[in-house]
Amino acid sequence: MQVGAYLMNCHPPERRNADRHRVDLEQIQLLERAGLGEVWLAEQRTTGWGRGPAPDLLIAQAFSRTSTIRLGPLAHLPFQHPVDTAHRAAYLDRLSGGRYQFGVASGSLPSDRPLSGIDRMPGLHRAMTFDALDMIVRLWTGGPERHRGRFRFVDVPDEPETVLGHCPAPCPHPPIALAAIRADSAHHRLAGARGYLPISPAVAPDNRYLARHFANVAGGAAEAGRFADRADWRIVRDVYVADTDAEARRRARTGAMGRYWEQILLPLYLRLGLAPLLGRLPNGRTVDPEHIDLDFVADRLWLTGSPDTVTEHLADLSRETGGFGTLLLNVHDFGDELPAWRRSIELLTTEVLPRVRARDAVGVRSRSRTGEAVRGSITHFPTRTAEI
């Protein structure tokens, strides 16, 4: 199991924009020093909690302050022209020496869509997303050509001296990821069919529901004649580690994590109709929406506790989902509680993860002895040499 992060850009309204940007930059540097391999950044427009309309600006600055960590957005493709997105991503990939990664999300803020002139007709945003992704990949892999998608048109200038800087670093494009909350998402079906990285933000306490996410990925892969490797699968969870269970829960519940969940995430998810997932328990019962509050989320959904407790949580998560490659920490604005958050990261990376990996290694050896085919539990991205 590897570890990365999802930087939610969830800053409290009272924090100035410049300070929000600084907090995120410092967070990325902290995560790299702790040994995390990747960070994905949210894109948001219409929330008072830390608008992040241009994650590529933060990514560009973060690349200049880091040396190994991979960075990329979980972007909403319909909001920009695919040619602009393809060029900006390729440019960042070259600037970083091949450390860029390209993520696609559907967007959980319904208010972002009408702001960009996108109708709320069911399925339209998804269709625009997939159409844009097709055009972006065509530009990266085949170069500029006349192409008419369902929603956008790409033309090629007639001037022979025109040079289009569309190509990212070789190989032949950055790793592409598709994120989805629901187990039957077309995003994950497409990820399986094309060999992209599936990302699953967890909103259900029942890990067996998460297992259905990968079944969907595997189904898409099988239809395309591919093999879906669990090492490519990323799961997003809220994790907080402290010396004791009580301290970890208190810090998570009363700090930035709890405030964001109580004021933004939980009301948003309930408005989006996700109560059946939030209330889905491992015993098969579903809790009524009126009983889903912050304490329920803290006790049922978050992975908090001492190193021993969080080790058990992650072991359960791995076993009940069938295994995955990378745990992505749901990172909030911990700028005002940095020492405790730094301690949480330290305990996770130095005490929890070694124990989890030791258990994984035992499981791999056990499956090998029984003749079960085993795929690696660590995703190795190919070495990509960029022209700087």
mmCIF file of C-alpha atoms in Angstrom:
data_model
loop_
_atom_site.group_PDB
_atom_site.id
_atom_site.type_symbol
_atom_site.label_atom_id
_atom_site.label_comp_id
_atom_site.label_asym_id
_atom_site.label_seq_id
_atom_site.Cartn_x
_atom_site.Cartn_y
_atom_site.Cartn_z
ATOM 1 C CA MET A 1 0.000 0.000 0.000
ATOM 2 C CA GLN A 2 1.309 3.388 -1.052
ATOM 3 C CA VAL A 3 0.094 6.711 0.325
ATOM 4 C CA GLY A 4 -0.741 9.976 -1.380
ATOM 5 C CA ALA A 5 -3.183 12.808 -0.770
ATOM 6 C CA TYR A 6 -6.234 14.556 -2.115
ATOM 7 C CA LEU A 7 -5.904 18.280 -1.356
ATOM 8 C CA MET A 8 -9.490 19.454 -1.098
ATOM 9 C CA ASN A 9 -8.855 23.203 -1.194
ATOM 10 C CA CYS A 10 -11.233 23.434 1.768
ATOM 11 C CA HIS A 11 -10.173 26.638 3.465
ATOM 12 C CA PRO A 12 -12.417 28.414 5.983
ATOM 13 C CA PRO A 13 -14.081 31.585 4.702
ATOM 14 C CA GLU A 14 -12.146 33.827 7.087
ATOM 15 C CA ARG A 15 -8.765 32.836 5.591
ATOM 16 C CA ARG A 16 -7.493 35.267 2.942
ATOM 17 C CA ASN A 17 -6.857 33.938 -0.567
ATOM 18 C CA ALA A 18 -3.121 34.539 -0.334
ATOM 19 C CA ASP A 19 -2.985 32.629 2.945
ATOM 20 C CA ARG A 20 -5.030 29.786 1.472
ATOM 21 C CA HIS A 21 -2.512 29.473 -1.337
ATOM 22 C CA ARG A 22 0.384 29.532 1.124
ATOM 23 C CA VAL A 23 -1.206 26.855 3.318
ATOM 24 C CA ASP A 24 -1.652 24.555 0.311
ATOM 25 C CA LEU A 25 1.929 25.049 -0.847
ATOM 26 C CA GLU A 26 3.263 24.308 2.624
ATOM 27 C CA GLN A 27 1.026 21.265 2.833
ATOM 28 C CA ILE A 28 2.413 19.840 -0.409
ATOM 29 C CA GLN A 29 5.976 20.384 0.806
ATOM 30 C CA LEU A 30 5.148 18.689 4.114
ATOM 31 C CA LEU A 31 3.644 15.700 2.313
ATOM 32 C CA GLU A 32 6.708 15.322 0.099
ATOM 33 C CA ARG A 33 9.065 15.449 3.093
ATOM 34 C CA ALA A 34 6.955 12.731 4.726
ATOM 35 C CA GLY A 35 7.518 10.488 1.716
ATOM 36 C CA LEU A 36 4.105 10.663 0.041
ATOM 37 C CA GLY A 37 4.237 9.897 -3.647
ATOM 38 C CA GLU A 38 1.399 11.940 -5.126
ATOM 39 C CA VAL A 39 -1.079 14.740 -4.493
ATOM 40 C CA TRP A 40 -4.296 15.427 -6.395
ATOM 41 C CA LEU A 41 -5.849 18.907 -6.158
ATOM 42 C CA ALA A 42 -9.535 19.795 -6.226
ATOM 43 C CA GLU A 43 -11.073 22.328 -8.584
ATOM 44 C CA GLN A 44 -13.897 24.487 -7.179
ATOM 45 C CA ARG A 45 -15.568 27.739 -8.152
ATOM 46 C CA THR A 46 -18.739 28.421 -6.210
ATOM 47 C CA THR A 47 -18.005 27.758 -2.561
ATOM 48 C CA GLY A 48 -16.992 30.139 0.177
ATOM 49 C CA TRP A 49 -14.697 27.447 1.516
ATOM 50 C CA GLY A 50 -11.570 28.011 -0.533
ATOM 51 C CA ARG A 51 -12.376 28.543 -4.159
ATOM 52 C CA GLY A 52 -9.800 26.818 -6.345
ATOM 53 C CA PRO A 53 -10.695 27.708 -9.948
ATOM 54 C CA ALA A 54 -7.178 27.151 -11.322
ATOM 55 C CA PRO A 55 -5.344 24.255 -9.652
ATOM 56 C CA ASP A 56 -2.693 24.365 -12.374
ATOM 57 C CA LEU A 57 -1.422 27.682 -10.961
ATOM 58 C CA LEU A 58 -0.840 26.091 -7.565
ATOM 59 C CA ILE A 59 0.667 23.008 -9.210
ATOM 60 C CA ALA A 60 3.134 25.105 -11.221
ATOM 61 C CA GLN A 61 4.361 26.890 -8.114
ATOM 62 C CA ALA A 62 4.508 23.655 -6.117
ATOM 63 C CA PHE A 63 6.649 21.991 -8.779
ATOM 64 C CA SER A 64 9.274 24.699 -8.260
ATOM 65 C CA ARG A 65 9.374 23.907 -4.511
ATOM 66 C CA THR A 66 9.423 20.100 -4.711
ATOM 67 C CA SER A 67 11.562 17.500 -6.422
ATOM 68 C CA THR A 68 9.930 14.068 -6.328
ATOM 69 C CA ILE A 69 6.213 14.207 -5.566
ATOM 70 C CA ARG A 70 3.732 13.838 -8.416
ATOM 71 C CA LEU A 71 1.057 16.542 -8.694
ATOM 72 C CA GLY A 72 -2.104 16.909 -10.709
ATOM 73 C CA PRO A 73 -5.680 18.177 -10.650
ATOM 74 C CA LEU A 74 -8.953 16.361 -10.385
ATOM 75 C CA ALA A 75 -10.317 18.738 -12.981
ATOM 76 C CA HIS A 76 -13.742 19.364 -14.469
ATOM 77 C CA LEU A 77 -13.162 19.193 -18.219
ATOM 78 C CA PRO A 78 -16.358 20.847 -19.533
ATOM 79 C CA PHE A 79 -15.340 24.165 -17.965
ATOM 80 C CA GLN A 80 -12.434 24.758 -20.386
ATOM 81 C CA HIS A 81 -11.790 24.105 -24.047
ATOM 82 C CA PRO A 82 -9.971 20.751 -24.447
ATOM 83 C CA VAL A 83 -7.179 22.379 -26.473
ATOM 84 C CA ASP A 84 -6.429 24.790 -23.626
ATOM 85 C CA THR A 85 -6.473 21.972 -21.083
ATOM 86 C CA ALA A 86 -4.229 19.739 -23.205
ATOM 87 C CA HIS A 87 -1.646 22.464 -23.760
ATOM 88 C CA ARG A 88 -1.526 23.636 -20.149
ATOM 89 C CA ALA A 89 -1.190 20.073 -18.881
ATOM 90 C CA ALA A 90 1.540 19.239 -21.387
ATOM 91 C CA TYR A 91 3.431 22.395 -20.462
ATOM 92 C CA LEU A 92 3.262 21.550 -16.754
ATOM 93 C CA ASP A 93 4.405 18.020 -17.477
ATOM 94 C CA ARG A 94 7.524 19.289 -19.201
ATOM 95 C CA LEU A 95 8.221 21.920 -16.557
ATOM 96 C CA SER A 96 8.094 19.247 -13.871
ATOM 97 C CA GLY A 97 10.338 16.765 -15.631
ATOM 98 C CA GLY A 98 7.491 14.279 -15.991
ATOM 99 C CA ARG A 99 5.946 14.569 -12.501
ATOM 100 C CA TYR A 100 2.559 15.732 -13.719
ATOM 101 C CA GLN A 101 -0.546 13.550 -13.473
ATOM 102 C CA PHE A 102 -3.906 14.304 -15.067
ATOM 103 C CA GLY A 103 -7.068 13.633 -13.082
ATOM 104 C CA VAL A 104 -10.696 13.988 -14.098
ATOM 105 C CA ALA A 105 -13.652 14.387 -11.728
ATOM 106 C CA SER A 106 -17.338 14.944 -12.345
ATOM 107 C CA GLY A 107 -17.625 17.787 -9.837
ATOM 108 C CA SER A 108 -19.718 17.600 -6.679
ATOM 109 C CA LEU A 109 -20.778 21.262 -6.643
ATOM 110 C CA PRO A 110 -23.948 21.545 -8.759
ATOM 111 C CA SER A 111 -23.641 25.336 -8.690
ATOM 112 C CA ASP A 112 -20.395 25.205 -10.708
ATOM 113 C CA ARG A 113 -22.212 23.996 -13.816
ATOM 114 C CA PRO A 114 -24.708 26.786 -14.564
ATOM 115 C CA LEU A 115 -21.953 29.306 -13.854
ATOM 116 C CA SER A 116 -20.148 27.834 -16.881
ATOM 117 C CA GLY A 117 -23.311 27.673 -18.969
ATOM 118 C CA ILE A 118 -23.766 23.909 -18.611
ATOM 119 C CA ASP A 119 -27.333 22.656 -18.461
ATOM 120 C CA ARG A 120 -28.264 20.392 -15.558
ATOM 121 C CA MET A 121 -29.771 17.808 -17.892
ATOM 122 C CA PRO A 122 -28.873 14.329 -16.555
ATOM 123 C CA GLY A 123 -25.874 12.844 -18.322
ATOM 124 C CA LEU A 124 -24.854 16.029 -20.120
ATOM 125 C CA HIS A 125 -21.895 16.877 -17.880
ATOM 126 C CA ARG A 126 -20.591 13.303 -18.142
ATOM 127 C CA ALA A 127 -20.948 13.301 -21.933
ATOM 128 C CA MET A 128 -19.075 16.602 -22.160
ATOM 129 C CA THR A 129 -16.368 15.243 -19.856
ATOM 130 C CA PHE A 130 -15.764 12.110 -21.915
ATOM 131 C CA ASP A 131 -15.862 14.051 -25.183
ATOM 132 C CA ALA A 132 -13.279 16.523 -23.885
ATOM 133 C CA LEU A 133 -11.051 13.720 -22.580
ATOM 134 C CA ASP A 134 -11.104 12.031 -25.981
ATOM 135 C CA MET A 135 -10.005 15.250 -27.661
ATOM 136 C CA ILE A 136 -7.237 15.852 -25.119
ATOM 137 C CA VAL A 137 -5.796 12.358 -25.527
ATOM 138 C CA ARG A 138 -5.981 12.663 -29.336
ATOM 139 C CA LEU A 139 -3.967 15.873 -29.157
ATOM 140 C CA TRP A 140 -1.372 14.283 -26.903
ATOM 141 C CA THR A 141 -0.946 11.056 -28.821
ATOM 142 C CA GLY A 142 -1.649 11.969 -32.443
ATOM 143 C CA GLY A 143 -0.861 15.638 -32.676
ATOM 144 C CA PRO A 144 -3.134 18.395 -33.942
ATOM 145 C CA GLU A 145 -5.785 17.377 -36.435
ATOM 146 C CA ARG A 146 -9.206 18.521 -37.469
ATOM 147 C CA HIS A 147 -11.670 16.841 -35.201
ATOM 148 C CA ARG A 148 -15.294 17.530 -34.389
ATOM 149 C CA GLY A 149 -16.508 16.125 -31.111
ATOM 150 C CA ARG A 150 -20.049 16.284 -29.847
ATOM 151 C CA PHE A 151 -19.513 19.621 -28.121
ATOM 152 C CA ARG A 152 -16.216 21.111 -29.350
ATOM 153 C CA PHE A 153 -14.352 21.506 -32.614
ATOM 154 C CA VAL A 154 -10.587 21.446 -33.136
ATOM 155 C CA ASP A 155 -9.066 22.928 -36.278
ATOM 156 C CA VAL A 156 -5.460 23.160 -37.467
ATOM 157 C CA PRO A 157 -3.927 26.472 -38.619
ATOM 158 C CA ASP A 158 -2.948 26.557 -42.292
ATOM 159 C CA GLU A 159 0.300 28.444 -41.705
ATOM 160 C CA PRO A 160 3.182 25.954 -42.117
ATOM 161 C CA GLU A 161 5.391 27.744 -39.594
ATOM 162 C CA THR A 162 2.852 27.272 -36.797
ATOM 163 C CA VAL A 163 4.228 25.127 -33.982
ATOM 164 C CA LEU A 164 1.788 23.638 -31.494
ATOM 165 C CA GLY A 165 3.309 22.724 -28.147
ATOM 166 C CA HIS A 166 0.781 20.004 -27.481
ATOM 167 C CA CYS A 167 3.023 17.102 -26.538
ATOM 168 C CA PRO A 168 3.664 16.210 -22.904
ATOM 169 C CA ALA A 169 6.769 14.345 -21.846
ATOM 170 C CA PRO A 170 7.038 10.978 -23.661
ATOM 171 C CA CYS A 171 5.327 7.784 -22.607
ATOM 172 C CA PRO A 172 2.995 8.960 -24.372
ATOM 173 C CA HIS A 173 1.088 11.135 -21.912
ATOM 174 C CA PRO A 174 0.829 11.691 -18.140
ATOM 175 C CA PRO A 175 -0.977 9.106 -16.021
ATOM 176 C CA ILE A 176 -4.717 9.735 -16.352
ATOM 177 C CA ALA A 177 -7.125 9.172 -13.467
ATOM 178 C CA LEU A 178 -10.920 9.164 -13.257
ATOM 179 C CA ALA A 179 -12.661 9.748 -9.922
ATOM 180 C CA ALA A 180 -16.152 8.587 -8.972
ATOM 181 C CA ILE A 181 -18.217 8.290 -5.791
ATOM 182 C CA ARG A 182 -20.832 5.772 -6.946
ATOM 183 C CA ALA A 183 -20.064 2.113 -7.587
ATOM 184 C CA ASP A 184 -21.846 2.045 -10.956
ATOM 185 C CA SER A 185 -20.126 5.153 -12.312
ATOM 186 C CA ALA A 186 -19.388 5.383 -16.021
ATOM 187 C CA HIS A 187 -16.136 7.129 -15.054
ATOM 188 C CA HIS A 188 -14.745 3.959 -13.519
ATOM 189 C CA ARG A 189 -16.087 1.825 -16.348
ATOM 190 C CA LEU A 190 -14.112 3.988 -18.752
ATOM 191 C CA ALA A 191 -11.030 3.866 -16.505
ATOM 192 C CA GLY A 192 -11.055 0.083 -16.722
ATOM 193 C CA ALA A 193 -11.589 0.065 -20.475
ATOM 194 C CA ARG A 194 -8.684 2.424 -21.166
ATOM 195 C CA GLY A 195 -6.252 1.500 -18.430
ATOM 196 C CA TYR A 196 -6.649 4.760 -16.519
ATOM 197 C CA LEU A 197 -6.267 5.066 -12.744
ATOM 198 C CA PRO A 198 -9.570 4.754 -10.816
ATOM 199 C CA ILE A 199 -9.993 6.991 -7.757
ATOM 200 C CA SER A 200 -12.741 6.253 -5.217
ATOM 201 C CA PRO A 201 -13.629 8.892 -2.601
ATOM 202 C CA ALA A 202 -15.226 6.828 0.165
ATOM 203 C CA VAL A 203 -18.608 8.019 1.436
ATOM 204 C CA ALA A 204 -20.017 4.688 2.654
ATOM 205 C CA PRO A 205 -18.995 3.091 5.982
ATOM 206 C CA ASP A 206 -19.467 -0.324 4.350
ATOM 207 C CA ASN A 207 -16.183 -1.239 2.656
ATOM 208 C CA ARG A 208 -18.009 -3.847 0.605
ATOM 209 C CA TYR A 209 -19.606 -1.001 -1.307
ATOM 210 C CA LEU A 210 -16.114 0.217 -2.206
ATOM 211 C CA ALA A 211 -15.348 -3.301 -3.436
ATOM 212 C CA ARG A 212 -18.074 -2.817 -6.018
ATOM 213 C CA HIS A 213 -16.139 0.183 -7.353
ATOM 214 C CA PHE A 214 -13.318 -2.048 -8.471
ATOM 215 C CA ALA A 215 -15.722 -4.662 -9.820
ATOM 216 C CA ASN A 216 -17.017 -1.920 -12.110
ATOM 217 C CA VAL A 217 -13.461 -1.056 -13.179
ATOM 218 C CA ALA A 218 -12.713 -4.719 -13.839
ATOM 219 C CA GLY A 219 -15.895 -5.042 -15.882
ATOM 220 C CA GLY A 220 -14.874 -2.161 -18.111
ATOM 221 C CA ALA A 221 -11.415 -3.651 -18.509
ATOM 222 C CA ALA A 222 -12.779 -7.086 -19.427
ATOM 223 C CA GLU A 223 -15.028 -5.602 -22.099
ATOM 224 C CA ALA A 224 -11.971 -3.962 -23.657
ATOM 225 C CA GLY A 225 -9.788 -7.072 -23.377
ATOM 226 C CA ARG A 226 -7.710 -5.590 -20.571
ATOM 227 C CA PHE A 227 -6.702 -6.696 -17.076
ATOM 228 C CA ALA A 228 -7.593 -4.330 -14.238
ATOM 229 C CA ASP A 229 -4.703 -4.146 -11.769
ATOM 230 C CA ARG A 230 -5.691 -3.369 -8.181
ATOM 231 C CA ALA A 231 -2.347 -1.624 -7.754
ATOM 232 C CA ASP A 232 -3.748 1.197 -9.888
ATOM 233 C CA TRP A 233 -6.758 1.747 -7.633
ATOM 234 C CA ARG A 234 -6.734 4.730 -5.275
ATOM 235 C CA ILE A 235 -9.117 5.117 -2.330
ATOM 236 C CA VAL A 236 -9.673 8.478 -0.589
ATOM 237 C CA ARG A 237 -10.262 8.401 3.179
ATOM 238 C CA ASP A 238 -10.205 10.846 6.069
ATOM 239 C CA VAL A 239 -7.379 9.633 8.318
ATOM 240 C CA TYR A 240 -6.108 11.080 11.595
ATOM 241 C CA VAL A 241 -3.541 9.368 13.822
ATOM 242 C CA ALA A 242 -2.532 10.393 17.353
ATOM 243 C CA ASP A 243 -0.956 8.697 20.344
ATOM 244 C CA THR A 244 -4.362 7.571 21.656
ATOM 245 C CA ASP A 245 -7.773 6.854 20.151
ATOM 246 C CA ALA A 246 -9.386 9.599 22.222
ATOM 247 C CA GLU A 247 -6.879 12.237 21.158
ATOM 248 C CA ALA A 248 -7.176 11.332 17.476
ATOM 249 C CA ARG A 249 -10.974 11.509 17.518
ATOM 250 C CA ARG A 250 -10.958 14.779 19.445
ATOM 251 C CA ARG A 251 -8.503 16.469 17.109
ATOM 252 C CA ALA A 252 -10.353 15.282 14.018
ATOM 253 C CA ARG A 253 -13.808 16.049 15.431
ATOM 254 C CA THR A 254 -13.050 19.547 16.745
ATOM 255 C CA GLY A 255 -10.470 20.636 14.169
ATOM 256 C CA ALA A 256 -10.438 21.455 10.465
ATOM 257 C CA MET A 257 -11.635 18.006 9.419
ATOM 258 C CA GLY A 258 -14.727 18.150 11.590
ATOM 259 C CA ARG A 259 -15.560 21.732 10.722
ATOM 260 C CA TYR A 260 -15.430 21.126 6.975
ATOM 261 C CA TRP A 261 -17.495 17.958 7.193
ATOM 262 C CA GLU A 262 -20.103 19.584 9.433
ATOM 263 C CA GLN A 263 -20.460 22.834 7.514
ATOM 264 C CA ILE A 264 -19.839 21.777 3.906
ATOM 265 C CA LEU A 265 -19.373 18.111 3.012
ATOM 266 C CA LEU A 266 -22.138 16.487 5.020
ATOM 267 C CA PRO A 267 -24.874 18.985 4.004
ATOM 268 C CA LEU A 268 -23.663 18.801 0.391
ATOM 269 C CA TYR A 269 -23.701 15.003 0.254
ATOM 270 C CA LEU A 270 -27.175 14.883 1.780
ATOM 271 C CA ARG A 271 -28.451 17.416 -0.783
ATOM 272 C CA LEU A 272 -26.951 15.288 -3.555
ATOM 273 C CA GLY A 273 -28.965 12.290 -2.399
ATOM 274 C CA LEU A 274 -26.030 10.348 -0.967
ATOM 275 C CA ALA A 275 -27.738 9.542 2.355
ATOM 276 C CA PRO A 276 -28.206 5.852 1.362
ATOM 277 C CA LEU A 277 -24.419 5.591 0.944
ATOM 278 C CA LEU A 278 -23.483 7.623 4.011
ATOM 279 C CA GLY A 279 -25.834 5.526 6.132
ATOM 280 C CA ARG A 280 -24.877 2.156 4.678
ATOM 281 C CA LEU A 281 -23.454 0.021 7.515
ATOM 282 C CA PRO A 282 -21.328 -3.140 7.242
ATOM 283 C CA ASN A 283 -24.131 -5.212 8.823
ATOM 284 C CA GLY A 284 -26.455 -4.429 5.931
ATOM 285 C CA ARG A 285 -28.562 -1.857 7.764
ATOM 286 C CA THR A 286 -29.042 1.667 6.469
ATOM 287 C CA VAL A 287 -29.262 4.549 8.933
ATOM 288 C CA ASP A 288 -32.005 7.113 8.373
ATOM 289 C CA PRO A 289 -30.768 10.508 7.110
ATOM 290 C CA GLU A 290 -31.920 12.326 10.262
ATOM 291 C CA HIS A 291 -29.436 10.252 12.270
ATOM 292 C CA ILE A 292 -26.477 10.983 9.990
ATOM 293 C CA ASP A 293 -24.583 13.753 11.743
ATOM 294 C CA LEU A 294 -20.949 14.629 12.388
ATOM 295 C CA ASP A 295 -20.591 12.125 15.224
ATOM 296 C CA PHE A 296 -21.932 9.379 12.971
ATOM 297 C CA VAL A 297 -19.393 10.292 10.280
ATOM 298 C CA ALA A 298 -16.556 10.489 12.822
ATOM 299 C CA ASP A 299 -17.381 7.077 14.280
ATOM 300 C CA ARG A 300 -18.357 5.226 11.117
ATOM 301 C CA LEU A 301 -16.520 6.775 8.181
ATOM 302 C CA TRP A 302 -13.290 8.354 9.375
ATOM 303 C CA LEU A 303 -10.210 6.253 10.093
ATOM 304 C CA THR A 304 -8.973 7.784 13.334
ATOM 305 C CA GLY A 305 -7.108 6.455 16.341
ATOM 306 C CA SER A 306 -3.765 5.340 17.694
ATOM 307 C CA PRO A 307 -1.268 3.632 15.366
ATOM 308 C CA ASP A 308 -2.613 0.239 16.463
ATOM 309 C CA THR A 309 -6.211 1.234 15.758
ATOM 310 C CA VAL A 310 -5.532 2.830 12.384
ATOM 311 C CA THR A 311 -3.458 -0.195 11.375
ATOM 312 C CA GLU A 312 -6.530 -2.346 12.016
ATOM 313 C CA HIS A 313 -8.742 0.099 10.112
ATOM 314 C CA LEU A 314 -6.478 -0.042 7.062
ATOM 315 C CA ALA A 315 -6.113 -3.812 7.276
ATOM 316 C CA ASP A 316 -9.909 -4.092 7.294
ATOM 317 C CA LEU A 317 -10.160 -1.687 4.369
ATOM 318 C CA SER A 318 -7.659 -3.695 2.338
ATOM 319 C CA ARG A 319 -9.263 -7.038 3.144
ATOM 320 C CA GLU A 320 -12.880 -5.992 2.649
ATOM 321 C CA THR A 321 -12.245 -4.199 -0.649
ATOM 322 C CA GLY A 322 -10.067 -6.974 -2.032
ATOM 323 C CA GLY A 323 -6.950 -4.806 -1.990
ATOM 324 C CA PHE A 324 -5.891 -1.508 -3.549
ATOM 325 C CA GLY A 325 -2.677 0.271 -4.455
ATOM 326 C CA THR A 326 -2.736 3.746 -2.908
ATOM 327 C CA LEU A 327 -4.437 5.347 0.071
ATOM 328 C CA LEU A 328 -5.164 9.019 -0.615
ATOM 329 C CA LEU A 329 -5.494 11.112 2.528
ATOM 330 C CA ASN A 330 -8.349 13.596 2.447
ATOM 331 C CA VAL A 331 -6.318 16.690 3.382
ATOM 332 C CA HIS A 332 -8.087 19.663 4.937
ATOM 333 C CA ASP A 333 -6.815 23.112 5.926
ATOM 334 C CA PHE A 334 -4.673 22.148 8.915
ATOM 335 C CA GLY A 335 -2.805 25.454 8.844
ATOM 336 C CA ASP A 336 -3.879 26.359 12.388
ATOM 337 C CA GLU A 337 -3.138 22.909 13.835
ATOM 338 C CA LEU A 338 0.002 22.027 11.926
ATOM 339 C CA PRO A 339 2.032 20.379 14.742
ATOM 340 C CA ALA A 340 -0.733 17.852 15.469
ATOM 341 C CA TRP A 341 -1.304 17.170 11.763
ATOM 342 C CA ARG A 342 2.438 16.766 11.211
ATOM 343 C CA ARG A 343 2.454 14.261 14.064
ATOM 344 C CA SER A 344 -0.445 12.400 12.443
ATOM 345 C CA ILE A 345 1.472 12.109 9.166
ATOM 346 C CA GLU A 346 4.592 10.989 11.044
ATOM 347 C CA LEU A 347 2.733 8.232 12.903
ATOM 348 C CA LEU A 348 1.019 7.109 9.715
ATOM 349 C CA THR A 349 4.198 6.852 7.662
ATOM 350 C CA THR A 350 6.590 5.527 10.317
ATOM 351 C CA GLU A 351 4.363 3.246 12.388
ATOM 352 C CA VAL A 352 1.106 2.426 10.611
ATOM 353 C CA LEU A 353 2.198 1.870 7.017
ATOM 354 C CA PRO A 354 5.141 -0.431 7.826
ATOM 355 C CA ARG A 355 2.759 -2.676 9.780
ATOM 356 C CA VAL A 356 0.168 -2.653 6.991
ATOM 357 C CA ARG A 357 2.803 -3.457 4.381
ATOM 358 C CA ALA A 358 4.157 -6.291 6.509
ATOM 359 C CA ARG A 359 0.665 -7.771 6.636
ATOM 360 C CA ASP A 360 0.288 -7.320 2.895
ATOM 361 C CA ALA A 361 3.584 -9.124 2.321
ATOM 362 C CA VAL A 362 2.421 -12.063 4.426
ATOM 363 C CA GLY A 363 -0.801 -12.177 2.438
ATOM 364 C CA VAL A 364 1.059 -12.140 -0.870
ATOM 365 C CA ARG A 365 3.319 -15.008 0.216
ATOM 366 C CA SER A 366 0.295 -16.957 1.407
ATOM 367 C CA ARG A 367 -1.541 -16.506 -1.899
ATOM 368 C CA SER A 368 1.605 -17.414 -3.806
ATOM 369 C CA ARG A 369 1.865 -20.707 -1.938
ATOM 370 C CA THR A 370 -1.729 -21.560 -2.820
ATOM 371 C CA GLY A 371 -1.093 -20.850 -6.485
ATOM 372 C CA GLU A 372 -3.206 -17.713 -6.751
ATOM 373 C CA ALA A 373 -1.973 -15.249 -9.340
ATOM 374 C CA VAL A 374 -0.586 -12.183 -7.613
ATOM 375 C CA ARG A 375 -0.108 -8.735 -9.009
ATOM 376 C CA GLY A 376 2.112 -6.147 -7.316
ATOM 377 C CA SER A 377 0.653 -3.981 -4.600
ATOM 378 C CA ILE A 378 2.680 -0.933 -5.620
ATOM 379 C CA THR A 379 2.109 1.090 -8.731
ATOM 380 C CA HIS A 380 5.352 1.856 -10.540
ATOM 381 C CA PHE A 381 4.960 4.643 -13.035
ATOM 382 C CA PRO A 382 7.326 4.274 -15.987
ATOM 383 C CA THR A 383 10.311 6.573 -15.971
ATOM 384 C CA ARG A 384 9.427 9.521 -18.135
ATOM 385 C CA THR A 385 12.221 11.766 -19.331
ATOM 386 C CA ALA A 386 10.991 15.226 -20.173
ATOM 387 C CA GLU A 387 12.585 17.861 -22.318
ATOM 388 C CA ILE A 388 12.950 20.816 -19.980
#
